[in-house]
Amino acid sequence: MTIDLKLENGKLLIEDQLVPAEIGIDNGSIIKISRIVHEHADERVDLKGNIVLPGLVDVHVHLRDFKLSYKETLETGTMALAAGGVTCAVDMPNTLPPVNSYRTLVKRIDEAKGRLHVNVLFSAFPSKRDILKLVTLTYFFKIDFSRTYFLDFNPYNERELSEVFSKVSSETIVVAFHAEDTRETGGSWPMKASAETSAVKYILNWLVKFMNQHDGALKAHICHVTLPSTVKLILENKRKLKNLTMEVTPHHLLLSKRHLGKFKSVAKVTPPLRSSHTRRRLLRYFSKGLIDIVASDHAPHALTEKAEDVTKAPPGIAGAETMLPLLLNLVNKGVISLSLVKRVLHDAPCKLLGLKHDIYEGSRAHLTIVDMKARWKIRGEDLYSMSKLTPFEGVTVKGIPSITIVNGMIVMRDRVVYENVKPGEVINEWRRKDTVS
């Protein structure tokens, strides 16, 4: 028997231990995991002792496209993800036009087919008008308390918020919250830390009431937490809310207000970067395993936009390619373990999304191979994203993704993304087929 691909001389991370293994892949699936795979293969790759992780997942990216293609396209965005070792991502709905109707979501899905280097789930803003139709195509919804104009209801009104989701309370859906309360600051950037605290308290209070009334399967996810106090608040409520998760970004873990002074608009994000003291405490909480997920919040903008004064430039960092290397660098520094990286970029995201991305015989071959010894100097000009700016400019990291495999096909190898290899699937289509890969 001849198979498509054989990965030789690799190591699997099993219960915190590295175990030598080879992997045989055929027809997009893993068919053999063994110390030695004896089957002949059309392509053999010597991993040279590098570590094979299950395909990593980024639950928060902005792939732009539509009328924002001057910032990023589905092609360049998913190339950036592949370069960063990500095999699957969730695209946020604040596009132009925004994905806040069934019709626009259909258009988003249809236009993506054949253009993706990695698997993508397209999310939507919930709509009281279209919610029953939207859940036939997506199970991931976003509520941005800092930009409520995307919605056809008032999320600050508990009754209206409950009315929308009570219609789909029996569905297994994810509702992700951008938690910044504009009532605290009027919505001007940078919003104070109190805006995050106020929004999270409101969301948690509403969730407890809603889940008491509707014994449903709703999963609540708090995006890009920046405050240690927010982490503690969410942890306290996990006793009452079993399906509650939170995410943190690499830039909130590693950058502070002083980087805004150095990089100006390039380091402008929302929520804003906090003080060095707050950042260090947040990193300490993360290193203890108290935060569920790390997400890039990849939010590219045109160079001309980021050249504006910091008060006028749009917020956002192109982080898809730097997320994993920055975390692997922390592993090499002894700050966190590789097991924690796997947990926050694979285990918890897959549980949140209901994905079966693990490494076992019969599973689809979504794999991220990492070289823990390789060094990479981060330079904006080398990024695959159309946004060639990064506040991590000039930082040298140790530990990078060396190969990204999606649906059994190598899409990235040694920092080279194969432009014409686009095996990525639209995960929303799996929902149509009622299957999860």
Short mmCIF file of C-alpha atoms in Angstrom, two decimals:
data_model
loop_
_atom_site.label_atom_id
_atom_site.label_comp_id
_atom_site.label_asym_id
_atom_site.label_seq_id
_atom_site.Cartn_x
_atom_site.Cartn_y
_atom_site.Cartn_z
CA MET A 1 0.00 0.00 0.00
CA THR A 2 1.25 3.48 -0.91
CA ILE A 3 -0.02 6.43 1.10
CA ASP A 4 0.09 10.14 0.36
CA LEU A 5 2.40 11.42 3.08
CA LYS A 6 4.61 10.04 5.83
CA LEU A 7 6.01 12.16 8.65
CA GLU A 8 9.18 10.55 9.93
CA ASN A 9 11.42 11.14 12.95
CA GLY A 10 8.89 13.26 14.84
CA LYS A 11 7.76 13.51 18.45
CA LEU A 12 4.26 13.61 19.90
CA LEU A 13 3.36 15.48 23.08
CA ILE A 14 1.51 12.92 25.21
CA GLU A 15 0.66 13.81 28.81
CA ASP A 16 3.56 16.26 29.09
CA GLN A 17 6.00 13.72 27.63
CA LEU A 18 7.61 13.76 24.18
CA VAL A 19 7.25 10.38 22.50
CA PRO A 20 9.01 9.43 19.23
CA ALA A 21 6.51 8.65 16.49
CA GLU A 22 5.81 8.59 12.77
CA ILE A 23 2.50 9.49 11.16
CA GLY A 24 1.02 8.13 7.96
CA ILE A 25 -1.50 10.30 6.10
CA ASP A 26 -3.72 9.32 3.20
CA ASN A 27 -6.78 10.94 1.63
CA GLY A 28 -6.56 13.81 4.10
CA SER A 29 -6.74 11.61 7.19
CA ILE A 30 -4.31 10.06 9.64
CA ILE A 31 -4.26 6.33 8.98
CA LYS A 32 -1.28 5.24 11.05
CA ILE A 33 0.56 6.41 14.18
CA SER A 34 3.47 4.25 15.22
CA ARG A 35 7.09 4.28 16.28
CA ILE A 36 7.78 3.28 12.67
CA VAL A 37 5.25 3.57 9.84
CA HIS A 38 6.17 0.87 7.31
CA GLU A 39 3.84 1.90 4.48
CA HIS A 40 5.43 3.42 1.38
CA ALA A 41 4.53 7.05 0.73
CA ASP A 42 4.45 9.37 -2.26
CA GLU A 43 6.04 12.02 -0.04
CA ARG A 44 8.25 11.51 2.99
CA VAL A 45 9.16 14.34 5.35
CA ASP A 46 11.95 14.02 7.88
CA LEU A 47 10.82 16.09 10.88
CA LYS A 48 14.32 15.93 12.39
CA GLY A 49 12.99 15.43 15.88
CA ASN A 50 10.53 18.33 15.75
CA ILE A 51 7.30 18.16 17.74
CA VAL A 52 3.95 17.34 16.15
CA LEU A 53 1.01 19.13 17.77
CA PRO A 54 -2.65 18.74 16.82
CA GLY A 55 -3.68 21.54 14.45
CA LEU A 56 -3.85 24.81 16.37
CA VAL A 57 -6.94 27.00 16.40
CA ASP A 58 -7.29 30.79 16.55
CA VAL A 59 -10.77 31.69 17.79
CA HIS A 60 -10.52 35.42 17.04
CA VAL A 61 -9.36 36.84 13.70
CA HIS A 62 -10.52 39.56 11.32
CA LEU A 63 -9.96 38.38 7.74
CA ARG A 64 -11.52 41.54 6.26
CA ASP A 65 -12.16 40.95 2.51
CA PHE A 66 -15.48 42.18 1.05
CA LYS A 67 -15.08 45.97 0.72
CA LEU A 68 -12.12 45.87 3.12
CA SER A 69 -9.90 43.89 0.74
CA TYR A 70 -7.44 46.78 0.73
CA LYS A 71 -6.61 45.77 4.33
CA GLU A 72 -6.62 41.95 3.94
CA THR A 73 -8.15 39.28 1.73
CA LEU A 74 -9.25 35.77 2.61
CA GLU A 75 -6.18 34.52 0.75
CA THR A 76 -3.62 36.71 2.51
CA GLY A 77 -5.30 36.32 5.89
CA THR A 78 -5.33 32.53 5.75
CA MET A 79 -1.75 32.52 4.42
CA ALA A 80 -0.80 34.51 7.52
CA LEU A 81 -2.58 31.97 9.70
CA ALA A 82 -0.82 29.06 7.98
CA ALA A 83 2.53 30.81 8.41
CA GLY A 84 1.73 31.08 12.11
CA GLY A 85 1.00 27.38 12.46
CA VAL A 86 -2.78 27.82 12.68
CA THR A 87 -4.97 25.25 10.90
CA CYS A 88 -8.39 26.63 11.80
CA ALA A 89 -9.74 30.08 12.71
CA VAL A 90 -12.94 31.92 13.56
CA ASP A 91 -13.52 35.03 11.45
CA MET A 92 -15.22 37.96 13.18
CA PRO A 93 -18.28 39.55 11.55
CA ASN A 94 -17.36 43.26 11.61
CA THR A 95 -16.71 43.32 7.88
CA LEU A 96 -18.02 45.79 5.32
CA PRO A 97 -20.85 45.05 4.93
CA PRO A 98 -21.10 43.49 8.40
CA VAL A 99 -22.26 39.90 8.72
CA ASN A 100 -25.45 40.66 10.59
CA SER A 101 -27.99 39.02 8.29
CA TYR A 102 -28.57 35.60 6.80
CA ARG A 103 -28.10 36.98 3.32
CA THR A 104 -24.66 38.44 4.10
CA LEU A 105 -23.51 35.27 5.86
CA VAL A 106 -24.47 33.22 2.80
CA LYS A 107 -22.48 35.63 0.63
CA ARG A 108 -19.48 35.39 2.99
CA ILE A 109 -19.52 31.58 2.88
CA ASP A 110 -20.03 31.34 -0.87
CA GLU A 111 -17.24 33.80 -1.67
CA ALA A 112 -14.78 31.92 0.56
CA LYS A 113 -14.95 28.57 -1.17
CA GLY A 114 -11.69 27.60 -2.87
CA ARG A 115 -9.81 30.58 -1.42
CA LEU A 116 -8.74 29.33 2.01
CA HIS A 117 -5.36 27.98 3.09
CA VAL A 118 -6.77 26.92 6.47
CA ASN A 119 -10.23 25.97 7.76
CA VAL A 120 -12.42 28.93 8.71
CA LEU A 121 -15.64 29.29 10.68
CA PHE A 122 -17.51 32.45 9.75
CA SER A 123 -19.32 34.07 12.67
CA ALA A 124 -22.22 36.51 12.64
CA PHE A 125 -23.73 39.26 14.71
CA PRO A 126 -26.99 37.96 16.21
CA SER A 127 -30.12 39.46 14.71
CA LYS A 128 -33.59 39.33 16.22
CA ARG A 129 -34.90 39.25 12.66
CA ASP A 130 -32.65 36.48 11.28
CA ILE A 131 -31.45 34.50 14.30
CA LEU A 132 -33.41 31.33 13.42
CA LYS A 133 -31.95 31.32 9.91
CA LEU A 134 -28.45 32.29 11.04
CA VAL A 135 -28.15 29.24 13.32
CA THR A 136 -28.58 26.99 10.31
CA LEU A 137 -25.26 28.27 9.00
CA THR A 138 -23.18 29.26 12.03
CA TYR A 139 -22.97 28.52 15.72
CA PHE A 140 -20.63 31.39 16.62
CA PHE A 141 -22.07 34.82 17.38
CA LYS A 142 -20.38 38.06 18.41
CA ILE A 143 -21.72 40.89 20.56
CA ASP A 144 -19.53 43.97 20.68
CA PHE A 145 -20.59 46.23 23.53
CA SER A 146 -18.29 48.96 22.21
CA ARG A 147 -19.98 49.03 18.79
CA THR A 148 -23.65 48.21 19.21
CA TYR A 149 -24.58 49.73 15.84
CA PHE A 150 -23.94 46.32 14.25
CA LEU A 151 -27.02 44.95 16.05
CA ASP A 152 -30.76 45.37 15.49
CA PHE A 153 -31.42 45.28 19.25
CA ASN A 154 -29.98 46.94 22.35
CA PRO A 155 -27.60 44.56 24.16
CA TYR A 156 -27.62 46.86 27.19
CA ASN A 157 -31.29 45.93 27.61
CA GLU A 158 -31.43 42.53 29.30
CA ARG A 159 -34.93 41.82 28.05
CA GLU A 160 -33.98 42.42 24.40
CA LEU A 161 -30.79 40.38 24.78
CA SER A 162 -32.74 37.48 26.27
CA GLU A 163 -35.44 37.64 23.61
CA VAL A 164 -32.89 37.08 20.84
CA PHE A 165 -31.17 34.09 22.40
CA SER A 166 -34.26 32.49 23.92
CA LYS A 167 -35.28 31.67 20.36
CA VAL A 168 -32.23 29.41 20.00
CA SER A 169 -31.67 28.39 23.63
CA SER A 170 -31.77 24.70 22.72
CA GLU A 171 -28.98 25.10 20.17
CA THR A 172 -25.30 24.58 20.97
CA ILE A 173 -24.05 28.05 20.14
CA VAL A 174 -21.13 30.22 21.18
CA VAL A 175 -21.68 33.87 22.03
CA ALA A 176 -18.43 35.84 22.17
CA PHE A 177 -18.47 39.19 23.94
CA HIS A 178 -16.27 42.22 23.32
CA ALA A 179 -16.54 43.56 26.85
CA GLU A 180 -16.11 47.34 26.89
CA ASP A 181 -19.01 49.35 28.26
CA THR A 182 -19.40 52.55 26.24
CA ARG A 183 -21.68 53.93 28.92
CA GLU A 184 -18.56 54.25 31.08
CA THR A 185 -16.53 56.40 28.69
CA GLY A 186 -18.77 57.38 25.82
CA GLY A 187 -16.89 55.04 23.51
CA SER A 188 -13.82 57.18 22.87
CA TRP A 189 -10.41 55.50 22.65
CA PRO A 190 -8.71 54.53 24.86
CA MET A 191 -11.52 53.28 27.05
CA LYS A 192 -10.72 53.08 30.74
CA ALA A 193 -10.19 49.80 32.56
CA SER A 194 -13.52 50.40 34.28
CA ALA A 195 -15.24 49.91 30.90
CA GLU A 196 -14.04 46.30 30.81
CA THR A 197 -15.02 45.67 34.42
CA SER A 198 -18.48 47.17 33.95
CA ALA A 199 -19.20 45.20 30.77
CA VAL A 200 -18.01 41.88 32.20
CA LYS A 201 -20.13 42.34 35.33
CA TYR A 202 -23.19 43.12 33.18
CA ILE A 203 -22.58 40.11 30.91
CA LEU A 204 -22.09 37.70 33.81
CA ASN A 205 -25.18 38.95 35.65
CA TRP A 206 -27.26 38.55 32.50
CA LEU A 207 -25.84 35.09 31.80
CA VAL A 208 -26.71 33.78 35.26
CA LYS A 209 -30.32 34.97 34.88
CA PHE A 210 -30.60 33.68 31.31
CA MET A 211 -29.16 30.24 32.06
CA ASN A 212 -31.45 29.87 35.08
CA GLN A 213 -34.45 30.48 32.83
CA HIS A 214 -33.17 28.51 29.84
CA ASP A 215 -31.39 25.26 30.60
CA GLY A 216 -29.75 25.39 27.20
CA ALA A 217 -26.38 24.76 25.62
CA LEU A 218 -25.24 28.36 25.16
CA LYS A 219 -21.49 28.82 25.57
CA ALA A 220 -20.33 32.28 26.66
CA HIS A 221 -16.86 33.49 25.73
CA ILE A 222 -15.24 36.73 26.89
CA CYS A 223 -12.83 38.11 24.30
CA HIS A 224 -9.40 39.67 24.95
CA VAL A 225 -9.39 40.15 28.72
CA THR A 226 -6.76 42.65 29.83
CA LEU A 227 -7.19 42.91 33.60
CA PRO A 228 -6.25 40.43 36.35
CA SER A 229 -9.44 41.51 38.14
CA THR A 230 -11.45 40.43 35.07
CA VAL A 231 -9.80 37.02 35.16
CA LYS A 232 -10.71 36.63 38.85
CA LEU A 233 -14.29 37.74 38.23
CA ILE A 234 -14.75 35.21 35.43
CA LEU A 235 -13.16 32.42 37.47
CA GLU A 236 -15.55 33.14 40.36
CA ASN A 237 -18.54 32.84 38.02
CA LYS A 238 -17.41 29.57 36.42
CA ARG A 239 -18.98 27.77 39.37
CA LYS A 240 -22.38 29.04 38.22
CA LEU A 241 -21.70 29.07 34.47
CA LYS A 242 -20.19 25.78 33.32
CA ASN A 243 -19.80 26.89 29.69
CA LEU A 244 -17.95 30.14 30.40
CA THR A 245 -14.51 30.77 28.87
CA MET A 246 -12.15 33.68 28.34
CA GLU A 247 -9.31 34.54 26.01
CA VAL A 248 -6.22 36.71 26.17
CA THR A 249 -4.05 38.01 23.34
CA PRO A 250 -0.25 37.85 23.09
CA HIS A 251 -0.07 41.63 22.85
CA HIS A 252 -1.89 42.12 26.14
CA LEU A 253 0.40 39.54 27.74
CA LEU A 254 3.64 40.98 26.38
CA LEU A 255 3.13 44.67 25.58
CA SER A 256 2.26 47.65 27.77
CA LYS A 257 1.46 51.34 27.43
CA ARG A 258 5.12 52.17 26.95
CA HIS A 259 5.07 50.29 23.62
CA LEU A 260 2.33 52.65 22.49
CA GLY A 261 4.79 55.46 23.07
CA LYS A 262 7.42 53.68 20.98
CA PHE A 263 5.30 52.23 18.16
CA LYS A 264 2.48 54.82 18.14
CA SER A 265 -0.48 53.72 16.01
CA VAL A 266 1.11 50.33 15.23
CA ALA A 267 0.52 49.37 18.88
CA LYS A 268 -2.97 50.89 19.07
CA VAL A 269 -5.48 48.19 19.95
CA THR A 270 -8.84 47.82 21.59
CA PRO A 271 -9.03 47.10 24.46
CA PRO A 272 -5.95 49.30 24.92
CA LEU A 273 -2.61 48.13 26.26
CA ARG A 274 -2.42 48.42 30.03
CA SER A 275 0.33 49.41 32.46
CA SER A 276 3.48 47.31 32.86
CA HIS A 277 2.33 46.24 36.32
CA THR A 278 -1.07 45.08 35.03
CA ARG A 279 0.57 43.26 32.11
CA ARG A 280 2.96 41.38 34.41
CA ARG A 281 0.12 40.26 36.67
CA LEU A 282 -1.91 39.14 33.66
CA LEU A 283 1.05 37.11 32.37
CA ARG A 284 1.44 35.54 35.82
CA TYR A 285 -2.23 34.48 35.82
CA PHE A 286 -1.79 33.05 32.35
CA SER A 287 1.36 31.14 33.27
CA LYS A 288 -0.58 29.52 36.14
CA GLY A 289 -3.12 28.17 33.65
CA LEU A 290 -5.98 30.39 34.81
CA ILE A 291 -6.92 31.68 31.32
CA ASP A 292 -8.65 29.28 28.92
CA ILE A 293 -7.58 30.42 25.47
CA VAL A 294 -5.03 32.56 23.66
CA ALA A 295 -6.26 34.23 20.47
CA SER A 296 -4.44 36.60 18.14
CA ASP A 297 -7.26 39.09 17.48
CA HIS A 298 -5.54 39.44 14.10
CA ALA A 299 -6.81 42.84 12.91
CA PRO A 300 -4.86 44.14 9.90
CA HIS A 301 -5.13 47.66 8.52
CA ALA A 302 -3.67 49.46 5.53
CA LEU A 303 -0.27 51.11 5.99
CA THR A 304 -1.77 54.51 5.19
CA GLU A 305 -4.36 54.08 7.95
CA LYS A 306 -1.76 53.13 10.54
CA ALA A 307 0.35 56.13 9.46
CA GLU A 308 -2.31 58.41 10.94
CA ASP A 309 -1.93 60.06 14.32
CA VAL A 310 -2.65 57.63 17.17
CA THR A 311 -5.93 59.41 17.96
CA LYS A 312 -7.21 58.89 14.40
CA ALA A 313 -5.68 55.57 13.31
CA PRO A 314 -7.85 52.44 13.56
CA PRO A 315 -7.04 50.00 16.37
CA GLY A 316 -5.67 46.55 15.58
CA ILE A 317 -2.54 44.41 15.30
CA ALA A 318 -1.70 41.84 12.63
CA GLY A 319 -0.98 39.00 15.03
CA ALA A 320 -1.77 35.74 13.24
CA GLU A 321 1.85 34.94 12.38
CA THR A 322 3.46 36.01 15.65
CA MET A 323 1.09 34.43 18.19
CA LEU A 324 2.58 30.91 18.29
CA PRO A 325 6.26 31.97 18.02
CA LEU A 326 5.79 34.40 20.91
CA LEU A 327 4.29 31.64 23.07
CA LEU A 328 6.98 29.13 22.09
CA ASN A 329 9.55 31.75 23.06
CA LEU A 330 7.96 31.85 26.52
CA VAL A 331 8.28 28.06 26.66
CA ASN A 332 11.99 28.28 25.90
CA LYS A 333 12.36 30.94 28.58
CA GLY A 334 10.74 28.64 31.13
CA VAL A 335 7.75 30.95 31.69
CA ILE A 336 5.15 28.42 30.48
CA SER A 337 5.07 24.78 29.37
CA LEU A 338 4.46 23.41 25.88
CA SER A 339 1.49 21.57 27.36
CA LEU A 340 -0.04 24.94 28.28
CA VAL A 341 0.46 26.15 24.70
CA LYS A 342 -1.38 23.06 23.45
CA ARG A 343 -4.15 23.62 25.97
CA VAL A 344 -4.79 27.29 25.08
CA LEU A 345 -4.34 26.96 21.30
CA HIS A 346 -5.89 23.54 20.75
CA ASP A 347 -7.66 21.77 23.61
CA ALA A 348 -9.80 24.65 24.90
CA PRO A 349 -10.54 26.19 21.46
CA CYS A 350 -11.63 22.79 20.11
CA LYS A 351 -13.87 22.21 23.12
CA LEU A 352 -15.41 25.66 22.64
CA LEU A 353 -16.03 25.06 18.94
CA GLY A 354 -16.90 21.38 19.13
CA LEU A 355 -14.04 20.38 16.83
CA LYS A 356 -12.28 17.01 16.73
CA HIS A 357 -8.77 18.11 15.81
CA ASP A 358 -6.80 15.64 17.91
CA ILE A 359 -4.15 13.23 16.66
CA TYR A 360 -5.54 9.72 16.34
CA GLU A 361 -5.93 7.15 13.60
CA GLY A 362 -8.98 8.04 11.54
CA SER A 363 -8.94 11.78 12.32
CA ARG A 364 -8.54 14.44 9.68
CA ALA A 365 -4.89 15.44 9.37
CA HIS A 366 -4.72 18.96 10.80
CA LEU A 367 -1.22 19.25 12.28
CA THR A 368 1.18 21.92 13.51
CA ILE A 369 4.85 20.92 13.65
CA VAL A 370 7.08 23.12 15.79
CA ASP A 371 10.85 23.54 15.86
CA MET A 372 11.75 24.55 19.40
CA LYS A 373 15.36 25.34 18.49
CA ALA A 374 14.87 27.57 15.46
CA ARG A 375 15.15 31.34 15.85
CA TRP A 376 13.21 33.96 13.94
CA LYS A 377 13.61 37.72 13.94
CA ILE A 378 10.16 39.24 13.55
CA ARG A 379 10.05 41.79 10.75
CA GLY A 380 6.89 43.32 9.35
CA GLU A 381 8.21 43.11 5.79
CA ASP A 382 8.34 39.30 6.11
CA LEU A 383 4.71 38.86 7.12
CA TYR A 384 2.23 37.25 4.74
CA SER A 385 -0.52 39.56 5.95
CA MET A 386 -1.08 42.64 3.81
CA SER A 387 -0.43 44.63 6.97
CA LYS A 388 3.36 44.76 7.19
CA LEU A 389 3.41 46.45 10.58
CA THR A 390 3.95 44.81 13.97
CA PRO A 391 4.73 46.16 17.45
CA PHE A 392 7.00 43.11 17.83
CA GLU A 393 9.30 44.47 15.10
CA GLY A 394 12.89 43.35 15.68
CA VAL A 395 12.08 40.84 18.43
CA THR A 396 13.95 37.54 18.03
CA VAL A 397 12.04 34.48 19.19
CA LYS A 398 13.21 30.94 19.75
CA GLY A 399 10.67 28.33 18.69
CA ILE A 400 8.59 28.56 15.51
CA PRO A 401 6.08 26.52 13.51
CA SER A 402 8.03 24.67 10.84
CA ILE A 403 5.18 22.87 9.01
CA THR A 404 1.43 23.44 8.88
CA ILE A 405 -0.78 20.64 7.55
CA VAL A 406 -4.45 21.19 6.75
CA ASN A 407 -6.69 18.35 5.58
CA GLY A 408 -3.62 16.23 4.94
CA MET A 409 -1.84 18.79 2.77
CA ILE A 410 1.30 20.75 3.63
CA VAL A 411 0.40 24.43 3.31
CA MET A 412 3.47 25.88 5.00
CA ARG A 413 7.02 24.63 5.36
CA ASP A 414 9.99 26.53 6.76
CA ARG A 415 8.15 29.87 6.74
CA VAL A 416 7.10 29.42 3.09
CA VAL A 417 3.35 29.27 2.49
CA TYR A 418 2.39 27.54 -0.74
CA GLU A 419 0.24 30.11 -2.49
CA ASN A 420 -1.60 27.65 -4.70
CA VAL A 421 -2.30 25.05 -1.99
CA LYS A 422 -5.73 25.91 -0.59
CA PRO A 423 -7.17 22.89 1.21
CA GLY A 424 -9.01 25.03 3.76
CA GLU A 425 -12.70 24.33 4.21
CA VAL A 426 -15.58 26.51 5.36
CA ILE A 427 -16.59 25.00 8.68
CA ASN A 428 -20.09 26.41 8.27
CA GLU A 429 -20.49 23.87 5.47
CA TRP A 430 -19.82 21.08 7.98
CA ARG A 431 -22.86 22.36 9.89
CA ARG A 432 -24.92 22.08 6.74
CA LYS A 433 -23.77 18.46 6.44
CA ASP A 434 -24.23 17.97 10.22
CA THR A 435 -20.65 16.78 10.66
CA VAL A 436 -17.71 18.11 12.62
CA SER A 437 -14.20 17.29 11.37
#
